[in-house]
Amino acid sequence: MDNRTYSELVLLGTYDERLEYLMLEGVELSSPRAMSQSFYKSKQWKAIRESIIKRDFGCEIGILGIYIYGPIYVHHMNPITEVDIDNNDPKLYDPENLISVSLNTHNIIHYRTIAPEPYVERSAGDTKLW
Amino acid sequence: MPESILETIRGAVSLDEKDNSFDTELLLHINSALSILNQNGVGNPIIVSGIEATWADFKNPSQLQTDYMFESAKLYIFAKVKILFDPPPPSTGTFMQASIDEILWRLRESYDLSIVKEEIE
């Protein structure tokens, strides 16, 4: 799926629903560092980044009330490529393509590093190691 | 969304809409935000003391032309209460405060300036 939008995202109520919507299974961060570093240091990017964080109140996936502790990442919902950066494609700065996330959520979106833990029914004596 | 101001804000700060445990603190913050909005030309001057006060009470019928901005007024009250009731971490707090300031500026532009324009005309 390469047509995720902020307008569609905010219609989803819960963190899990929004995370599922944003999942990029197998799509890793791929643009070369030399290229992406200059992009992420550009004035245009810094300005849009700040406006997106303000729009989202600095909250996780735009859910008001779920604060981000630590650095705030502004994530491109539809992955960008070297060609996009080279051409200064409008989707780099499109607010419909951007959302504030935490590092943890960003890693889950790209790499799914944390699998949801299955629910385990508690039982008497389950704290014993052996 | 409930019509009661207090119940709306209870829900927005992640409390149950019927949970009145934190009403004393919430009412202080709500009334503070309402008074700031009113000083900036938004809505009627009201004091919320319970669940009876509704958004309709706050809405000023003579400001119908700026009705489209009323949801931003609700958002302002929510954000203002949230930042006082459940303060965010510093990294988020700076941006949250900036958003609140921007909403207030936009509300003032819409409500207060529309009054000035009418007076000039």
mmCIF file of C-alpha atoms in Angstrom:
data_model
loop_
_atom_site.group_PDB
_atom_site.id
_atom_site.type_symbol
_atom_site.label_atom_id
_atom_site.label_comp_id
_atom_site.label_asym_id
_atom_site.label_seq_id
_atom_site.Cartn_x
_atom_site.Cartn_y
_atom_site.Cartn_z
ATOM 1 C CA MET A 1 0.000 0.000 0.000
ATOM 2 C CA ASP A 2 1.500 3.330 -1.029
ATOM 3 C CA ASN A 3 -1.379 5.724 -0.563
ATOM 4 C CA ARG A 4 -1.632 6.221 3.178
ATOM 5 C CA THR A 5 -2.903 9.645 4.179
ATOM 6 C CA TYR A 6 -3.140 11.592 7.415
ATOM 7 C CA SER A 7 -6.837 12.226 6.787
ATOM 8 C CA GLU A 8 -7.511 8.474 6.695
ATOM 9 C CA LEU A 9 -5.237 7.793 9.645
ATOM 10 C CA VAL A 10 -7.029 10.139 12.041
ATOM 11 C CA LEU A 11 -10.315 8.346 11.403
ATOM 12 C CA LEU A 12 -8.836 5.343 13.216
ATOM 13 C CA GLY A 13 -9.349 5.636 16.956
ATOM 14 C CA THR A 14 -6.808 3.404 18.667
ATOM 15 C CA TYR A 15 -3.023 3.099 18.684
ATOM 16 C CA ASP A 16 -3.181 -0.483 17.401
ATOM 17 C CA GLU A 17 -5.416 0.438 14.462
ATOM 18 C CA ARG A 18 -3.178 3.337 13.478
ATOM 19 C CA LEU A 19 -0.035 1.229 13.846
ATOM 20 C CA GLU A 20 -1.537 -1.465 11.629
ATOM 21 C CA TYR A 21 -2.403 1.193 9.034
ATOM 22 C CA LEU A 22 1.182 2.495 9.011
ATOM 23 C CA MET A 23 3.005 -0.837 8.959
ATOM 24 C CA LEU A 24 5.735 -1.038 6.297
ATOM 25 C CA GLU A 25 6.671 -4.664 6.500
ATOM 26 C CA GLY A 26 10.044 -5.238 4.867
ATOM 27 C CA VAL A 27 10.498 -1.630 3.757
ATOM 28 C CA GLU A 28 13.679 -0.466 5.429
ATOM 29 C CA LEU A 29 15.186 3.000 5.544
ATOM 30 C CA SER A 30 17.085 2.921 2.257
ATOM 31 C CA SER A 31 18.213 6.364 1.118
ATOM 32 C CA PRO A 32 22.014 6.912 1.266
ATOM 33 C CA ARG A 33 23.169 8.732 4.349
ATOM 34 C CA ALA A 34 24.983 11.491 2.422
ATOM 35 C CA MET A 35 21.798 12.295 0.564
ATOM 36 C CA SER A 36 19.298 11.932 3.396
ATOM 37 C CA GLN A 37 21.493 13.812 5.892
ATOM 38 C CA SER A 38 21.513 16.913 3.733
ATOM 39 C CA PHE A 39 17.741 16.591 3.279
ATOM 40 C CA TYR A 40 17.057 16.200 6.991
ATOM 41 C CA LYS A 41 19.258 19.215 7.732
ATOM 42 C CA SER A 42 17.544 21.461 5.191
ATOM 43 C CA LYS A 43 15.586 24.481 6.414
ATOM 44 C CA GLN A 44 12.509 23.364 4.483
ATOM 45 C CA TRP A 45 12.461 19.990 6.241
ATOM 46 C CA LYS A 46 13.090 21.497 9.682
ATOM 47 C CA ALA A 47 10.200 23.923 9.181
ATOM 48 C CA ILE A 48 7.693 21.255 8.079
ATOM 49 C CA ARG A 49 8.920 18.895 10.826
ATOM 50 C CA GLU A 50 8.172 21.497 13.476
ATOM 51 C CA SER A 51 4.727 22.249 12.056
ATOM 52 C CA ILE A 52 3.849 18.522 11.982
ATOM 53 C CA ILE A 53 4.871 18.036 15.619
ATOM 54 C CA LYS A 54 2.779 21.075 16.553
ATOM 55 C CA ARG A 55 -0.177 19.720 14.583
ATOM 56 C CA ASP A 56 0.102 16.378 16.418
ATOM 57 C CA PHE A 57 0.683 18.090 19.801
ATOM 58 C CA GLY A 58 3.892 16.033 19.987
ATOM 59 C CA CYS A 59 1.780 12.939 20.605
ATOM 60 C CA GLU A 60 2.233 9.386 19.380
ATOM 61 C CA ILE A 61 0.710 8.788 15.903
ATOM 62 C CA GLY A 62 -1.358 11.908 16.467
ATOM 63 C CA ILE A 63 -3.331 10.393 19.354
ATOM 64 C CA LEU A 64 -3.818 13.261 21.787
ATOM 65 C CA GLY A 65 -2.874 12.151 25.268
ATOM 66 C CA ILE A 66 -0.277 9.511 24.343
ATOM 67 C CA TYR A 67 2.876 11.525 24.911
ATOM 68 C CA ILE A 68 6.197 10.725 23.270
ATOM 69 C CA TYR A 69 8.986 10.362 25.819
ATOM 70 C CA GLY A 70 12.372 10.994 24.227
ATOM 71 C CA PRO A 71 13.095 12.105 20.665
ATOM 72 C CA ILE A 72 10.178 12.768 18.337
ATOM 73 C CA TYR A 73 10.431 11.273 14.841
ATOM 74 C CA VAL A 74 8.453 12.670 11.929
ATOM 75 C CA HIS A 75 7.712 9.634 9.788
ATOM 76 C CA HIS A 76 6.887 9.507 6.057
ATOM 77 C CA MET A 77 3.793 7.295 5.853
ATOM 78 C CA ASN A 78 4.526 6.440 2.233
ATOM 79 C CA PRO A 79 8.248 5.623 2.008
ATOM 80 C CA ILE A 80 10.497 8.080 0.219
ATOM 81 C CA THR A 81 13.308 7.107 -2.130
ATOM 82 C CA GLU A 82 16.589 8.538 -3.364
ATOM 83 C CA VAL A 83 14.809 9.714 -6.508
ATOM 84 C CA ASP A 84 12.247 11.608 -4.404
ATOM 85 C CA ILE A 85 15.018 13.379 -2.488
ATOM 86 C CA ASP A 86 16.934 14.063 -5.689
ATOM 87 C CA ASN A 87 13.859 15.594 -7.331
ATOM 88 C CA ASN A 88 12.754 17.387 -4.160
ATOM 89 C CA ASP A 89 9.404 15.645 -4.582
ATOM 90 C CA PRO A 90 6.437 17.422 -2.898
ATOM 91 C CA LYS A 91 5.605 14.232 -0.976
ATOM 92 C CA LEU A 92 8.725 14.846 1.134
ATOM 93 C CA TYR A 93 6.982 17.830 2.701
ATOM 94 C CA ASP A 94 3.311 16.910 2.285
ATOM 95 C CA PRO A 95 1.558 17.091 5.719
ATOM 96 C CA GLU A 96 -0.779 14.337 4.487
ATOM 97 C CA ASN A 97 2.280 12.072 4.275
ATOM 98 C CA LEU A 98 3.801 12.918 7.662
ATOM 99 C CA ILE A 99 3.096 11.857 11.230
ATOM 100 C CA SER A 100 4.845 12.183 14.610
ATOM 101 C CA VAL A 101 6.031 8.941 16.192
ATOM 102 C CA SER A 102 8.429 7.756 18.901
ATOM 103 C CA LEU A 103 11.609 5.829 18.117
ATOM 104 C CA ASN A 104 9.997 2.629 19.352
ATOM 105 C CA THR A 105 6.945 3.031 17.139
ATOM 106 C CA HIS A 106 9.128 4.042 14.198
ATOM 107 C CA ASN A 107 11.129 0.839 14.606
ATOM 108 C CA ILE A 108 7.959 -1.235 14.799
ATOM 109 C CA ILE A 109 6.628 0.396 11.625
ATOM 110 C CA HIS A 110 9.804 -0.326 9.670
ATOM 111 C CA TYR A 111 11.158 -3.470 11.287
ATOM 112 C CA ARG A 112 8.436 -4.812 13.600
ATOM 113 C CA THR A 113 11.074 -5.300 16.311
ATOM 114 C CA ILE A 114 8.588 -5.762 19.120
ATOM 115 C CA ALA A 115 6.023 -8.463 18.554
ATOM 116 C CA PRO A 116 2.905 -8.143 20.694
ATOM 117 C CA GLU A 117 3.195 -10.490 23.653
ATOM 118 C CA PRO A 118 0.544 -13.190 23.684
ATOM 119 C CA TYR A 119 -1.820 -13.146 26.661
ATOM 120 C CA VAL A 120 -0.923 -15.811 29.204
ATOM 121 C CA GLU A 121 -3.486 -16.842 31.796
ATOM 122 C CA ARG A 122 -2.100 -16.512 35.343
ATOM 123 C CA SER A 123 -2.226 -19.577 37.553
ATOM 124 C CA ALA A 124 -1.257 -20.489 41.113
ATOM 125 C CA GLY A 125 2.509 -21.005 41.475
ATOM 126 C CA ASP A 126 3.376 -19.511 38.072
ATOM 127 C CA THR A 127 6.063 -17.364 39.659
ATOM 128 C CA LYS A 128 8.195 -20.452 40.449
ATOM 129 C CA LEU A 129 11.142 -20.752 38.081
ATOM 130 C CA TRP A 130 11.302 -24.539 38.144
ATOM 131 C CA MET B 1 -19.335 13.588 22.004
ATOM 132 C CA PRO B 2 -21.341 14.618 25.077
ATOM 133 C CA GLU B 3 -22.873 18.086 25.137
ATOM 134 C CA SER B 4 -21.689 18.691 28.699
ATOM 135 C CA ILE B 5 -18.384 20.596 28.793
ATOM 136 C CA LEU B 6 -17.174 18.790 31.893
ATOM 137 C CA GLU B 7 -18.026 15.325 30.549
ATOM 138 C CA THR B 8 -16.296 16.096 27.243
ATOM 139 C CA ILE B 9 -13.127 17.149 29.019
ATOM 140 C CA ARG B 10 -13.245 14.160 31.392
ATOM 141 C CA GLY B 11 -13.291 11.877 28.359
ATOM 142 C CA ALA B 12 -10.592 13.847 26.560
ATOM 143 C CA VAL B 13 -8.145 13.533 29.466
ATOM 144 C CA SER B 14 -8.673 9.755 29.446
ATOM 145 C CA LEU B 15 -11.056 9.592 32.413
ATOM 146 C CA ASP B 16 -14.428 7.909 32.333
ATOM 147 C CA GLU B 17 -17.083 10.464 31.385
ATOM 148 C CA LYS B 18 -18.987 9.627 34.580
ATOM 149 C CA ASP B 19 -15.924 9.642 36.874
ATOM 150 C CA ASN B 20 -16.116 12.759 39.059
ATOM 151 C CA SER B 21 -12.993 12.028 41.174
ATOM 152 C CA PHE B 22 -10.941 14.845 39.658
ATOM 153 C CA ASP B 23 -13.712 17.387 39.081
ATOM 154 C CA THR B 24 -12.303 19.996 41.483
ATOM 155 C CA GLU B 25 -9.029 20.204 39.554
ATOM 156 C CA LEU B 26 -10.635 19.879 36.124
ATOM 157 C CA LEU B 27 -13.167 22.633 36.824
ATOM 158 C CA LEU B 28 -10.388 25.044 37.800
ATOM 159 C CA HIS B 29 -8.550 24.403 34.539
ATOM 160 C CA ILE B 30 -11.718 24.463 32.399
ATOM 161 C CA ASN B 31 -12.880 27.786 33.834
ATOM 162 C CA SER B 32 -9.414 29.252 33.407
ATOM 163 C CA ALA B 33 -9.369 28.213 29.708
ATOM 164 C CA LEU B 34 -12.931 29.471 29.163
ATOM 165 C CA SER B 35 -12.078 32.863 30.632
ATOM 166 C CA ILE B 36 -9.000 33.184 28.383
ATOM 167 C CA LEU B 37 -11.132 32.353 25.334
ATOM 168 C CA ASN B 38 -13.791 34.819 26.387
ATOM 169 C CA GLN B 39 -11.239 37.575 26.858
ATOM 170 C CA ASN B 40 -10.143 36.884 23.293
ATOM 171 C CA GLY B 41 -13.640 37.340 21.971
ATOM 172 C CA VAL B 42 -14.812 33.716 21.853
ATOM 173 C CA GLY B 43 -18.190 32.644 23.230
ATOM 174 C CA ASN B 44 -20.261 33.692 26.207
ATOM 175 C CA PRO B 45 -18.790 34.430 29.644
ATOM 176 C CA ILE B 46 -19.814 31.343 31.629
ATOM 177 C CA ILE B 47 -18.581 29.499 34.705
ATOM 178 C CA VAL B 48 -18.742 25.722 34.691
ATOM 179 C CA SER B 49 -19.579 24.265 38.101
ATOM 180 C CA GLY B 50 -20.878 20.842 37.109
ATOM 181 C CA ILE B 51 -22.067 18.659 34.265
ATOM 182 C CA GLU B 52 -25.045 20.913 33.552
ATOM 183 C CA ALA B 53 -23.030 23.486 31.576
ATOM 184 C CA THR B 54 -23.048 22.620 27.879
ATOM 185 C CA TRP B 55 -21.188 23.757 24.784
ATOM 186 C CA ALA B 56 -24.399 25.421 23.651
ATOM 187 C CA ASP B 57 -24.231 27.644 26.752
ATOM 188 C CA PHE B 58 -20.730 28.740 25.789
ATOM 189 C CA LYS B 59 -21.567 29.305 22.117
ATOM 190 C CA ASN B 60 -22.605 32.867 21.374
ATOM 191 C CA PRO B 61 -25.480 32.960 18.826
ATOM 192 C CA SER B 62 -24.275 36.328 17.508
ATOM 193 C CA GLN B 63 -21.008 34.683 16.393
ATOM 194 C CA LEU B 64 -22.611 32.350 13.852
ATOM 195 C CA GLN B 65 -20.317 33.509 11.056
ATOM 196 C CA THR B 66 -17.364 32.069 12.997
ATOM 197 C CA ASP B 67 -19.161 28.840 13.917
ATOM 198 C CA TYR B 68 -16.724 26.814 11.814
ATOM 199 C CA MET B 69 -13.984 27.681 14.333
ATOM 200 C CA PHE B 70 -15.922 26.471 17.373
ATOM 201 C CA GLU B 71 -14.329 22.995 17.272
ATOM 202 C CA SER B 72 -10.953 24.702 17.630
ATOM 203 C CA ALA B 73 -12.254 26.406 20.766
ATOM 204 C CA LYS B 74 -13.073 22.959 22.177
ATOM 205 C CA LEU B 75 -9.607 21.742 21.195
ATOM 206 C CA TYR B 76 -8.037 24.748 22.903
ATOM 207 C CA ILE B 77 -9.870 24.016 26.158
ATOM 208 C CA PHE B 78 -8.931 20.348 25.993
ATOM 209 C CA ALA B 79 -5.246 21.053 25.288
ATOM 210 C CA LYS B 80 -5.053 23.735 27.944
ATOM 211 C CA VAL B 81 -6.602 21.419 30.548
ATOM 212 C CA LYS B 82 -4.475 18.476 29.451
ATOM 213 C CA ILE B 83 -1.170 20.346 29.767
ATOM 214 C CA LEU B 84 -2.069 21.433 33.305
ATOM 215 C CA PHE B 85 -3.828 18.268 34.493
ATOM 216 C CA ASP B 86 -1.386 15.759 32.992
ATOM 217 C CA PRO B 87 1.800 17.643 32.047
ATOM 218 C CA PRO B 88 3.705 16.244 29.058
ATOM 219 C CA PRO B 89 7.456 15.506 29.013
ATOM 220 C CA PRO B 90 9.618 18.554 28.210
ATOM 221 C CA SER B 91 10.274 17.480 24.599
ATOM 222 C CA THR B 92 6.538 17.357 23.887
ATOM 223 C CA GLY B 93 5.580 20.232 26.180
ATOM 224 C CA THR B 94 7.339 22.863 24.085
ATOM 225 C CA PHE B 95 5.475 21.863 20.938
ATOM 226 C CA MET B 96 2.186 21.437 22.770
ATOM 227 C CA GLN B 97 2.447 24.947 24.199
ATOM 228 C CA ALA B 98 3.289 26.286 20.726
ATOM 229 C CA SER B 99 0.176 24.552 19.306
ATOM 230 C CA ILE B 100 -1.998 26.011 22.061
ATOM 231 C CA ASP B 101 -0.646 29.498 21.364
ATOM 232 C CA GLU B 102 -1.306 29.074 17.643
ATOM 233 C CA ILE B 103 -4.902 27.908 18.195
ATOM 234 C CA LEU B 104 -5.552 30.891 20.448
ATOM 235 C CA TRP B 105 -4.067 33.244 17.844
ATOM 236 C CA ARG B 106 -6.277 31.753 15.125
ATOM 237 C CA LEU B 107 -9.374 31.979 17.312
ATOM 238 C CA ARG B 108 -8.635 35.609 18.103
ATOM 239 C CA GLU B 109 -8.135 36.309 14.399
ATOM 240 C CA SER B 110 -11.506 34.756 13.583
ATOM 241 C CA TYR B 111 -13.659 35.906 16.475
ATOM 242 C CA ASP B 112 -12.178 39.163 17.667
ATOM 243 C CA LEU B 113 -11.307 40.533 14.235
ATOM 244 C CA SER B 114 -14.747 39.657 12.849
ATOM 245 C CA ILE B 115 -16.244 41.889 15.573
ATOM 246 C CA VAL B 116 -13.846 44.721 14.670
ATOM 247 C CA LYS B 117 -14.703 44.356 10.944
ATOM 248 C CA GLU B 118 -18.434 44.538 11.732
ATOM 249 C CA GLU B 119 -17.908 47.686 13.796
ATOM 250 C CA ILE B 120 -15.951 49.318 10.968
ATOM 251 C CA GLU B 121 -18.652 48.437 8.428
#
